[in-house]
C-alpha positions as a Python dict, from the first residue, in 0.01 Angstrom:
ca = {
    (1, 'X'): (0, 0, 0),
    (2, 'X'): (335, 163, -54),
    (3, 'X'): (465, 121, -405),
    (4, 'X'): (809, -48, -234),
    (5, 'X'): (586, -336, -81),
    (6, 'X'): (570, -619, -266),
    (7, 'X'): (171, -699, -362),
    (8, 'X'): (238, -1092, -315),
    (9, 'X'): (442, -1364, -231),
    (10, 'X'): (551, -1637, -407),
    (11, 'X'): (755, -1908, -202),
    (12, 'X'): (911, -2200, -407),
    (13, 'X'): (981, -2515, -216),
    (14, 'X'): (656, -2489, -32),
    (15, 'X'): (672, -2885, 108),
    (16, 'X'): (964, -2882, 194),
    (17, 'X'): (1106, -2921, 558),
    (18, 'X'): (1169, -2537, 566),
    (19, 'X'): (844, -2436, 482),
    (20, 'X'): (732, -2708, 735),
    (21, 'X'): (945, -2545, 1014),
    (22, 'X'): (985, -2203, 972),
    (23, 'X'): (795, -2010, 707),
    (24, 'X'): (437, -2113, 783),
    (25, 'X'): (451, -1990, 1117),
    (26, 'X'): (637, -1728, 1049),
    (27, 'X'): (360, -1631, 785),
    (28, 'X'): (99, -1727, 1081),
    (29, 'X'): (253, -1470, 1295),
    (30, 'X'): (268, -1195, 1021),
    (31, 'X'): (-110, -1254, 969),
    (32, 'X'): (-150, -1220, 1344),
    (33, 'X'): (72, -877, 1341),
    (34, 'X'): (-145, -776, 1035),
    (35, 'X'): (212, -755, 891),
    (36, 'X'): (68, -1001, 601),
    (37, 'X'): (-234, -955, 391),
    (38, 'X'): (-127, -993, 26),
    (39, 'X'): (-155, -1382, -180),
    (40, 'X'): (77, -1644, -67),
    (41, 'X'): (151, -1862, -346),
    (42, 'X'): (323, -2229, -259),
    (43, 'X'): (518, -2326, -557),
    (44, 'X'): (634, -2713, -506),
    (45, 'X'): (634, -3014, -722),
    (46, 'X'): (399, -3255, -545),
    (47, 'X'): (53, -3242, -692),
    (48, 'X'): (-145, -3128, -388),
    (49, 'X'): (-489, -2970, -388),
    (50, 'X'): (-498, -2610, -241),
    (51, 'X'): (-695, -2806, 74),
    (52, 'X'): (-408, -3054, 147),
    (53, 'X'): (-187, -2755, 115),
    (54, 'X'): (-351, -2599, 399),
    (55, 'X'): (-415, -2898, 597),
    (56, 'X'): (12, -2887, 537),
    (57, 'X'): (37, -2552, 689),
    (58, 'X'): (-204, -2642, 1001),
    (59, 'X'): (14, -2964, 1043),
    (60, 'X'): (314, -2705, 1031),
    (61, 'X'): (165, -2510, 1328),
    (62, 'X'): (33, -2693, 1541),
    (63, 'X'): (414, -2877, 1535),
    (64, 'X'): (642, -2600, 1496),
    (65, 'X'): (410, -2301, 1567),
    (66, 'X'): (276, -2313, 1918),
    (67, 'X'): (-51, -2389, 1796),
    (68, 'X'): (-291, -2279, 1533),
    (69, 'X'): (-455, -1938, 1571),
    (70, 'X'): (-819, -1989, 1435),
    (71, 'X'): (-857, -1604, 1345),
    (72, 'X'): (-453, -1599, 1201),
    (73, 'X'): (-504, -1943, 1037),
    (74, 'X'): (-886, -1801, 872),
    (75, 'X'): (-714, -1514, 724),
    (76, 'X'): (-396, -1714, 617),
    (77, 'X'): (-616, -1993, 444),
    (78, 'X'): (-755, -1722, 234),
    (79, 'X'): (-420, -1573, 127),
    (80, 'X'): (-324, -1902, 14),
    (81, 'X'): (-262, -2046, -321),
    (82, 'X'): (-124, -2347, -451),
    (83, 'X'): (64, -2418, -798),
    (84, 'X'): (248, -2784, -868),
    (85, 'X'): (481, -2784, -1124),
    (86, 'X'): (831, -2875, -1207),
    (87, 'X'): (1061, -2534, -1169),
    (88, 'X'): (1226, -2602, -1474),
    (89, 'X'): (920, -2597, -1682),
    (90, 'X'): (914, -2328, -1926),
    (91, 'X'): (499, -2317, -1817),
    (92, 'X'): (562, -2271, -1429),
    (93, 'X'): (558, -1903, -1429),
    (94, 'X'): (270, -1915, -1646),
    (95, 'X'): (79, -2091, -1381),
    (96, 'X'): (186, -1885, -1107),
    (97, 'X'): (126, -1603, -1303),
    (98, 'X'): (-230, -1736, -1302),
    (99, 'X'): (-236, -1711, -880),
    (100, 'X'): (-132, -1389, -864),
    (101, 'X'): (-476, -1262, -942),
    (102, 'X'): (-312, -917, -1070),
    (103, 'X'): (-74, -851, -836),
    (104, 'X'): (231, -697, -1017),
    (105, 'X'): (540, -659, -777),
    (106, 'X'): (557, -989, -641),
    (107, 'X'): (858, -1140, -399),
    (108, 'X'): (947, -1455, -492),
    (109, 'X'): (1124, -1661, -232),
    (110, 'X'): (1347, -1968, -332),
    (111, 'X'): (1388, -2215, -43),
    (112, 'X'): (1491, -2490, -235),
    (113, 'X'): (1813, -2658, -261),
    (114, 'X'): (2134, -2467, -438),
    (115, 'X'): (2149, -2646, -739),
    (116, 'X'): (1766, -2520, -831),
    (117, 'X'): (1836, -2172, -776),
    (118, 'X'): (1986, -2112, -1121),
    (119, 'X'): (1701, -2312, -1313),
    (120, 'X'): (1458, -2101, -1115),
    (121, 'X'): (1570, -1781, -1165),
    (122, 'X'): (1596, -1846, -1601),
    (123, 'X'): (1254, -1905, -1626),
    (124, 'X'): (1167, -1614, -1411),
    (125, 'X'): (1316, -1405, -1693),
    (126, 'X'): (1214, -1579, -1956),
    (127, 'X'): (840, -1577, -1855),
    (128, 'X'): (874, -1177, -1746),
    (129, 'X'): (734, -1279, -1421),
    (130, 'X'): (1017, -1136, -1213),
    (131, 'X'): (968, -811, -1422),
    (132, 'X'): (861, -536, -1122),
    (133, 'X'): (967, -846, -884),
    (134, 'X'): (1217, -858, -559),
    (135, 'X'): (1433, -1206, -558),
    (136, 'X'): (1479, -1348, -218),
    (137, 'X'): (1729, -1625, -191),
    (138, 'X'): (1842, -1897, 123),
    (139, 'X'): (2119, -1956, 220),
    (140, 'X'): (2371, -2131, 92),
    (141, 'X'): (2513, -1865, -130),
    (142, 'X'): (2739, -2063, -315),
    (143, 'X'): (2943, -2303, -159),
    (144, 'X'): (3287, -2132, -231),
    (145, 'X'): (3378, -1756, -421),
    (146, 'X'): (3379, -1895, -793),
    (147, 'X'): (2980, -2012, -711),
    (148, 'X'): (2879, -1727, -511),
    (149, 'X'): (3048, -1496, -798),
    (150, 'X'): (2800, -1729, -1057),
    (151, 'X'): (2548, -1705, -870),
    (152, 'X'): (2548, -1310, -837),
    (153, 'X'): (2585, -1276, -1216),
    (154, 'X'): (2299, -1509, -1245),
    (155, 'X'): (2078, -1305, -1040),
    (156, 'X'): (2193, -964, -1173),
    (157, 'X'): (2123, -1079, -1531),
    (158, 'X'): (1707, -1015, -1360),
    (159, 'X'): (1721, -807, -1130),
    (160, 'X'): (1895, -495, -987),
    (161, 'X'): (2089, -532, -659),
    (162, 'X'): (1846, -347, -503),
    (163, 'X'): (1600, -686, -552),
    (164, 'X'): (1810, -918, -453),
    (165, 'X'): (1735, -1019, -81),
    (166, 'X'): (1956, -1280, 14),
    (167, 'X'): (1838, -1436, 410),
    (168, 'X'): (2102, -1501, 654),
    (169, 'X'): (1776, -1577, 949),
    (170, 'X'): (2034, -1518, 1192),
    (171, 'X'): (2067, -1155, 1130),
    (172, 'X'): (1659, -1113, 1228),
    (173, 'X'): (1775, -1278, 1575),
    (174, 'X'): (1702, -1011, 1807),
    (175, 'X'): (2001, -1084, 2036),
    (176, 'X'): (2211, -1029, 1740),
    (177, 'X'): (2071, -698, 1694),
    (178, 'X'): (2074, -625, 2073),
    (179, 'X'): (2471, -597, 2007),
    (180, 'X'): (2406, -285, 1781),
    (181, 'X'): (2200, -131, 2045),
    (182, 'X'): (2433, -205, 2340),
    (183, 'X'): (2752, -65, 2143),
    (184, 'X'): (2575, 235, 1963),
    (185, 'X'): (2279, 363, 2243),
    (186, 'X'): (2538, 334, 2583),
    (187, 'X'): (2782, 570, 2581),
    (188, 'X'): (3034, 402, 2817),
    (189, 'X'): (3072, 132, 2548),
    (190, 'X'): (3323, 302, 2308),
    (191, 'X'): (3581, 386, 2571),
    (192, 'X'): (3656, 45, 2621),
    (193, 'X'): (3528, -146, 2272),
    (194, 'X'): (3894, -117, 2106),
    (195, 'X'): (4267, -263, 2113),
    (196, 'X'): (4359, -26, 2381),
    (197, 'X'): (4155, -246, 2649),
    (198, 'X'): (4034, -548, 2501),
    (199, 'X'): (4297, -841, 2456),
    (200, 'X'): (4081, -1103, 2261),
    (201, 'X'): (3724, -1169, 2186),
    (202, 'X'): (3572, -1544, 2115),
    (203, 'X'): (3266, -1614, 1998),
    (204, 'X'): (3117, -2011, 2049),
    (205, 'X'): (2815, -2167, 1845),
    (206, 'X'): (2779, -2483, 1972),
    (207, 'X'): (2492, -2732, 1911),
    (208, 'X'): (2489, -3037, 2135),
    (209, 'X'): (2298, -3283, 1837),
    (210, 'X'): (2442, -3382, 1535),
    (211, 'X'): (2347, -3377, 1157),
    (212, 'X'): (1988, -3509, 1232),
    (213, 'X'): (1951, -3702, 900),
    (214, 'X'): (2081, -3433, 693),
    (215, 'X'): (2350, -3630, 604),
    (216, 'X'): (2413, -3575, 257),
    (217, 'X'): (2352, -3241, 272),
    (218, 'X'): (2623, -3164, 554),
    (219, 'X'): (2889, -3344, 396),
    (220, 'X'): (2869, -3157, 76),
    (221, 'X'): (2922, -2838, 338),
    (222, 'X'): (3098, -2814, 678),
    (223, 'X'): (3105, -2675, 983),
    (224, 'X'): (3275, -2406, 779),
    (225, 'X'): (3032, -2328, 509),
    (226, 'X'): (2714, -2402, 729),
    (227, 'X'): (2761, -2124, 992),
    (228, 'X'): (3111, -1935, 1025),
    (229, 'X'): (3099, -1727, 688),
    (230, 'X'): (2752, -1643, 757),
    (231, 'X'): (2615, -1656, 1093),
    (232, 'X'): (2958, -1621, 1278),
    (233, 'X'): (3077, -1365, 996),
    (234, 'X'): (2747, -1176, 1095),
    (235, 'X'): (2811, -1201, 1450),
    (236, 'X'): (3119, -1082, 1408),
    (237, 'X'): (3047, -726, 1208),
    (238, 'X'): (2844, -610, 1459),
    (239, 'X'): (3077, -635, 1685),
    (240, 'X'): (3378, -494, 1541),
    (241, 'X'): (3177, -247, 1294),
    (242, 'X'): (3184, 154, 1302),
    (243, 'X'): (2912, 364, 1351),
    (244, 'X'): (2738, 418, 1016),
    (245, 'X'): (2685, 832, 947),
    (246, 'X'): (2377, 770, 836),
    (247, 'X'): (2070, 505, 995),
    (248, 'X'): (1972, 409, 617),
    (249, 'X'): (2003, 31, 538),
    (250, 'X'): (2301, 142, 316),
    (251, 'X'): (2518, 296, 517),
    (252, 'X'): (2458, 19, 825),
    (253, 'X'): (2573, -242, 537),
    (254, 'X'): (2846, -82, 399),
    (255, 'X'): (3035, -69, 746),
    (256, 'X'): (2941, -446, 786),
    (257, 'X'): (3130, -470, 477),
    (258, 'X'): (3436, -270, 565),
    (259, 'X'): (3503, -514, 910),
    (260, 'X'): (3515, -829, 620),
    (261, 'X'): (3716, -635, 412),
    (262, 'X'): (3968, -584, 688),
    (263, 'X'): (4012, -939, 800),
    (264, 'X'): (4300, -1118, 598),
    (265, 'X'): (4252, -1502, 456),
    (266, 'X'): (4251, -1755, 714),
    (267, 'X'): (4572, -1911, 680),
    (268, 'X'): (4601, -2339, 761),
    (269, 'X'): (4769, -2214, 1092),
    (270, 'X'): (4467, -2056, 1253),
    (271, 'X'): (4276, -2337, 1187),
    (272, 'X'): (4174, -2657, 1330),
    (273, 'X'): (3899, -2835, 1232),
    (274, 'X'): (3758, -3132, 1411),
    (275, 'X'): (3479, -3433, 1319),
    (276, 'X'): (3236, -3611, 1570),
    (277, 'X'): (3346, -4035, 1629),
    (278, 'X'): (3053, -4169, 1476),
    (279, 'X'): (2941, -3889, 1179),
    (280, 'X'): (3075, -4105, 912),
    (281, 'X'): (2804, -4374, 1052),
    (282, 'X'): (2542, -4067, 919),
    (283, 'X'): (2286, -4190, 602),
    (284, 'X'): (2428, -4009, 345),
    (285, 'X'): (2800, -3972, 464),
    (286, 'X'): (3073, -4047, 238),
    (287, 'X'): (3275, -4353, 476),
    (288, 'X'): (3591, -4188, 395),
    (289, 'X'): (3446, -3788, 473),
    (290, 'X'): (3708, -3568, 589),
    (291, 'X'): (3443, -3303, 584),
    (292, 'X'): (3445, -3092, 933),
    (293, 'X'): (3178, -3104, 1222),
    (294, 'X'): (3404, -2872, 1423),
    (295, 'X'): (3603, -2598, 1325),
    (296, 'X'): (3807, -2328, 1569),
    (297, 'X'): (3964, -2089, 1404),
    (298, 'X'): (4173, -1728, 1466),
    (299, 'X'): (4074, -1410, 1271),
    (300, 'X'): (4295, -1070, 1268),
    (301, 'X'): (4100, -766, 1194),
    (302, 'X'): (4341, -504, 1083),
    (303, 'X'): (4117, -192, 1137),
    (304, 'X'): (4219, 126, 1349),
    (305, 'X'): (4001, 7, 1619),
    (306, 'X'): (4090, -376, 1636),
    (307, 'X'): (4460, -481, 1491),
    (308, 'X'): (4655, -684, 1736),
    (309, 'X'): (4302, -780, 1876),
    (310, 'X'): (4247, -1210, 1800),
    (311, 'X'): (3948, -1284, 1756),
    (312, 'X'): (3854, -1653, 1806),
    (313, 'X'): (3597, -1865, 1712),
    (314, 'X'): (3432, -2225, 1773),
    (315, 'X'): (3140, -2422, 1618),
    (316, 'X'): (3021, -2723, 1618),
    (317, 'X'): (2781, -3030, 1640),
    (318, 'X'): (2792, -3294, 1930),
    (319, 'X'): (2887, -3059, 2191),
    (320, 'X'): (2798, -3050, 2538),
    (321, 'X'): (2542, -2796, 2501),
    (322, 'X'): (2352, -2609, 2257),
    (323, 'X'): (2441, -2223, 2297),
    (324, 'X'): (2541, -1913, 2112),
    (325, 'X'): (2785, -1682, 2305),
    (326, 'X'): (3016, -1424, 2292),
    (327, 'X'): (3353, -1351, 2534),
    (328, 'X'): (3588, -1020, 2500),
    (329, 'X'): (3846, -1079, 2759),
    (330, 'X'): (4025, -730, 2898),
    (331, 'X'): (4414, -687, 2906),
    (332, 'X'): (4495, -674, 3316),
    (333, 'X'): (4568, -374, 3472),
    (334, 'X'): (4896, -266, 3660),
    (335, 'X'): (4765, -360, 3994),
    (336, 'X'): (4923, -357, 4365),
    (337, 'X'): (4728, -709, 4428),
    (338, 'X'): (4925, -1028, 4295),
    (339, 'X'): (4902, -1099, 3922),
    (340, 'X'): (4838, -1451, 4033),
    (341, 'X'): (4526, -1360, 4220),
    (342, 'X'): (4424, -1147, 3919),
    (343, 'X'): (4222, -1275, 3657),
    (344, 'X'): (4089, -1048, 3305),
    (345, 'X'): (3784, -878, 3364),
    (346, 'X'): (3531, -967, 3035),
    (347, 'X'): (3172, -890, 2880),
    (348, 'X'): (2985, -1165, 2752),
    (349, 'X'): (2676, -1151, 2546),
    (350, 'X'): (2460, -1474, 2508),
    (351, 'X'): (2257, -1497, 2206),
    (352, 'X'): (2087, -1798, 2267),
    (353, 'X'): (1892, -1979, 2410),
    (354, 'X'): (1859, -1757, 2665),
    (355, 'X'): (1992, -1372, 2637),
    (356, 'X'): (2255, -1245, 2831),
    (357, 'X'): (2475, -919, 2889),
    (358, 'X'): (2732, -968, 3134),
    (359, 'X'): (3036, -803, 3258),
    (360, 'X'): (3298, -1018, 3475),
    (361, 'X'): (3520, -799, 3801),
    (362, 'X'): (3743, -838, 4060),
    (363, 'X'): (3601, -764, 4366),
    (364, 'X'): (3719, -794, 4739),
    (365, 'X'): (3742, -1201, 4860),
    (366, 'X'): (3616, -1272, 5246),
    (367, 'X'): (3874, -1210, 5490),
    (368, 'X'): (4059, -907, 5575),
    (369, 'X'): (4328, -975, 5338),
    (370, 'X'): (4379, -753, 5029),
    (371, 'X'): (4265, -1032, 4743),
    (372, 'X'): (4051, -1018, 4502),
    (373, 'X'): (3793, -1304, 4365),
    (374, 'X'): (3665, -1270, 4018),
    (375, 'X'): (3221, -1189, 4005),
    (376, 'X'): (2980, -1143, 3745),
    (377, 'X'): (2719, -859, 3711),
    (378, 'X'): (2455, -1056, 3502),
    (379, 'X'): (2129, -915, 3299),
    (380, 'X'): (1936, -1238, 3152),
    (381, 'X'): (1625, -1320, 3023),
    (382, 'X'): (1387, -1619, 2834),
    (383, 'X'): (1264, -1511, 2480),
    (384, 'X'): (917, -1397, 2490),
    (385, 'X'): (628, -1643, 2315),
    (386, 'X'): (525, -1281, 2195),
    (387, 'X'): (886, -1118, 2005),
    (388, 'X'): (962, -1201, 1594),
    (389, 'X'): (1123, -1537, 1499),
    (390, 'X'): (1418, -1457, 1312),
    (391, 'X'): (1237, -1611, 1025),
    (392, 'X'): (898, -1347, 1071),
    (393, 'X'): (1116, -1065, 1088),
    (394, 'X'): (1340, -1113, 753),
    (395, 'X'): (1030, -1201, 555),
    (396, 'X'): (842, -897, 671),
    (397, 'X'): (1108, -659, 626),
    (398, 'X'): (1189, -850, 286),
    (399, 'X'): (823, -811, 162),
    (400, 'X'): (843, -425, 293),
    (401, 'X'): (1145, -351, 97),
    (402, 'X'): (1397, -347, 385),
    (403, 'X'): (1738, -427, 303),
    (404, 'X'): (1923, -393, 656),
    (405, 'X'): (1917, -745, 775),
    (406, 'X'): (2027, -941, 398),
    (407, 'X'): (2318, -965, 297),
    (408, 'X'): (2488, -761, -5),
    (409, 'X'): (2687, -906, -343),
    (410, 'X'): (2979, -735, -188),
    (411, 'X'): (2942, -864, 197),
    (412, 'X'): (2851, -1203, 46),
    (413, 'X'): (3196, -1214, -177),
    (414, 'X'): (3438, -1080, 96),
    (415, 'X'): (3329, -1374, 357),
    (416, 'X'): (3365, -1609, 110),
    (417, 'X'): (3738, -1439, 25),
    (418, 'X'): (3841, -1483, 384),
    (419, 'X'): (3754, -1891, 414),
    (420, 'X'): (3799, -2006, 21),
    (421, 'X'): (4165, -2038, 5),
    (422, 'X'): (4171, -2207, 326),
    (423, 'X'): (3894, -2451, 213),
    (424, 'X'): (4062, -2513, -77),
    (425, 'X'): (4373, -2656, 114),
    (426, 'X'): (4231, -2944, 292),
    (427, 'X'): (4376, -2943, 613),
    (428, 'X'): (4389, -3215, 855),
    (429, 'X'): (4056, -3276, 999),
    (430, 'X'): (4081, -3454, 1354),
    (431, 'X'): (3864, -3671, 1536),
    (432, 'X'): (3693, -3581, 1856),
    (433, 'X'): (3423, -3754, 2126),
    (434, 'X'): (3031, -3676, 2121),
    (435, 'X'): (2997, -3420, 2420),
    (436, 'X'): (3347, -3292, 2426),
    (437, 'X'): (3485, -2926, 2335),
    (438, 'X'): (3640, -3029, 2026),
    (439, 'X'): (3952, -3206, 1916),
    (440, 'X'): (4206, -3198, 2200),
    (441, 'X'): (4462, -2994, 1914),
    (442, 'X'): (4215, -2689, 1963),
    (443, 'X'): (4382, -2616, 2310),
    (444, 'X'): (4716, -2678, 2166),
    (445, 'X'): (4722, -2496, 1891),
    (446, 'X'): (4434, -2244, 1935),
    (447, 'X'): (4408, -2157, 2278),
    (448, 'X'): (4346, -1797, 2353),
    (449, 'X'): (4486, -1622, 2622),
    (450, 'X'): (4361, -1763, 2979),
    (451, 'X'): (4229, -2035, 2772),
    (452, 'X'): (3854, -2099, 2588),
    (453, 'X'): (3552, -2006, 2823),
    (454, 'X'): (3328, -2264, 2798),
    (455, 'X'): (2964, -2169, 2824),
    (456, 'X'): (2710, -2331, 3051),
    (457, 'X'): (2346, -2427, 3132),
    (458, 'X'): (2142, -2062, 3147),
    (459, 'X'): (2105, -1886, 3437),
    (460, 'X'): (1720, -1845, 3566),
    (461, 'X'): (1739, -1523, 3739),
    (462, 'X'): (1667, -1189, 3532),
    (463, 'X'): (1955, -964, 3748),
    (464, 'X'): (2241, -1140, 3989),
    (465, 'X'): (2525, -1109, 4103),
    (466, 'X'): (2682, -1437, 4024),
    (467, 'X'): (3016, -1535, 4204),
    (468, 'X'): (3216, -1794, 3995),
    (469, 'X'): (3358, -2099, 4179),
}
């Protein structure tokens, strides 16, 4: 075993309704990879038995894991241990200590809530237990820049930065990463991907359900918070990044960090946020919540490559569809055919639920006459039952010492930079209908140029020619 591969995992929150979704089989499918074969320690507070633990995790998989594996679920069962005890006990690492049979470089994984995080991580120096340890932390990272500032000198009072894995899942989507291998590995790419040719990009995460009885935990976050200074943010750096000189995880990060440190604060005029008729009916919502379901906003980057370029972006819940995608619009060439006939040419990537690269053209309409009608050349395909969950692949890579998919203190402090003085202004949040767009100020204030595109339903076929109506 390399020295840089962490000799056990130690998971705190292990009953909870992340564990239950993603990390068990995630952990199921790293067992089946052979990706996993070091102890698994569940750290939780309910007083199981190490066999209603694992009757937990076969509950987990055969609900959220396509099944149970009997050879991957034999070899997982052994891996397992099982420690109950309140995180704040000055005797918890003592007893997890106990579990780790030996093991010496342990990562220890806190998906728990926020507000345990800093608890957590004071016994875990106090007891010595995070001594030759790597910390890997859930998101939210603080909940504005003062927090995620505290929470960063928390961590670094343990361990070195080079512990610290903080998960953003949506950076071990392979879509996402797909972006990075269509800019860097296709050599047409760069003559276009800059100001000279493209006139605005717009990203869309849209979910078509709302808080599903998370309640009280959305309303202490937003639309906002939730998913545009993380996932968006994310999305966004690989677009607009540079190549890094070198392919270490250091170099890929520090040009993520460069693209966040080019984009200004969001100022009240680029945004609009919106909130779902019927969210303040939500268990757990405050009656009078002005807290955002929706948000659209306009970002400037003011690198070489992209000032003057907008770059907008929507997300939200209760929208007609649930889809991840991706527009960059062209500027219009000089053209002998009318401008009214002409309409941008684009590329769109779709990140989920399907993927998609596709690039949008004028080509010649029936008839003789010299017009043009606007086609798209489509690549798409279902994800494969076989490819990494987002959550598989940040936990391997995390427990192999791979730092290219977390996030960094400095990445983590620059996103908050560009949304905190915004947040901190409370503008006006406006209501909107279940299975619209938005809030009908999002056109009026936010439109970009030739309007949103609104993503639909995927497409079936894996290559087409698609003509739009």
């Amino acid at each position: 075993m390399s020295s840089n591969h962490s000799d056990a995992l130690v998971f705190y929150g292990a009953t909870g309704d992340l564990a239950f979704k993603k990390i068990f089989p995630a952990l199921q499918a790293m067992v089946r990879r052979g990706h996993l074969d070091v102890p698994v320690v569940g750290v939780a507070r309910s007083p199981w038995t190490i066999d209603q633990f694992r009757e937990r995790v076969r509950d987990s998989l055969e609900t959220h894991g396509g099944g149970v594996d009997p050879l991957a679920f034999e070899r997982l069962s052994r891996l397992l241990r099982y420690v109950s005890v309140d995180y704040t006990d000055s005797g918890a690492c003592t007893a997890i200590h106990n579990e780790l049979k030996g093991a010496s470089r342990p990562a220890i994984y806190l998906a728990v809530p926020p507000h345990l995080f800093a608890p957590a991580i004071e016994q875990l120096a106090r007891s010595g237990c995070a001594k030759e340890g790597r910390i890997i932390i859930e998101k939210p990272f603080g909940r504005d820049l003062a927090s995620a500032k505290n929470l960063n000198r928390i961590l670094h009072e343990v361990f070195d930065e080079s512990s610290i894995f903080r998960i953003d899942h949506y950076l071990g989507k392979r879509p996402v990463n797909n972006m990075l291998v269509f800019r860097f590995a296709n050599s047409f790419v760069e003559s276009f991907w800059n100001r000279t040719y493209i006139e605005s990009v717009q990203i869309t995460m849209a979910e078509d359900f709302g808080v599903q009885g998370r309640g009280g935990f959305y309303d202490e976050a937003g639309a906002i918070r939730d998913v545009v200074q993380n996932h968006i943010f994310q999305v966004i750096s690989n677009l607009a990044m540079e190549s890094p000189a070198r392919r270490d995880s250091e170099s890929l990060r520090d040009e993520k960090v460069k693209v966040l440190k080019a984009i200004p604060p969001i100022e009240p005029d680029d945004l609009v946020r919106g909130q779902f008729r019927g969210y303040r009916d939500e268990k757990g919502v405050a009656n009078d919540s002005r807290t955002e379901t929706f948000a659209a906003l306009r970002l400037k980057i003011n690198s070489w490559r992209w000032k003057g370029v907008p770059f907008y972006i929507r997300a939200g819940k209760n929208l007609p569809l649930t889809c991840t995608e991706v527009l960059a619009r062209f500027r219009k060439p000089p053209t002998l055919i009318r401008e009214s006939q002409i309409t941008s040419n684009h590329l769109r990537f779709r990140i989920s639920p399907d993927i998609a690269i596709a690039i949008g053209m004028m080509v010649m309409a029936p008839g003789e006459a010299l017009a043009g009608r606007d086609v798209e050349m489509l690549a798409s395909r279902a994800p494969r039952s076989d490819e990494m969950d987002a959550y598989e692949r940040v936990l391997t890579d995390a427990i192999d010492g791979d730092a290219t998919l977390f996030a960094r203190q400095d990445y983590v402090e620059e996103a908050w930079g560009i949304v905190d003085p915004v947040l901190r202004q409370h503008t006006p949040v406006y209501p909107y209908e279940p299975n619209t767009w938005g809030p009908k100020e999002v056109g009026e204030r936010l439109a970009p140029p030739e309007g949103w595109h609104n993503p639909t339903a995927p497409v079936q076929e894996e290559f087409a020619w698609e003509a739009k109506a």
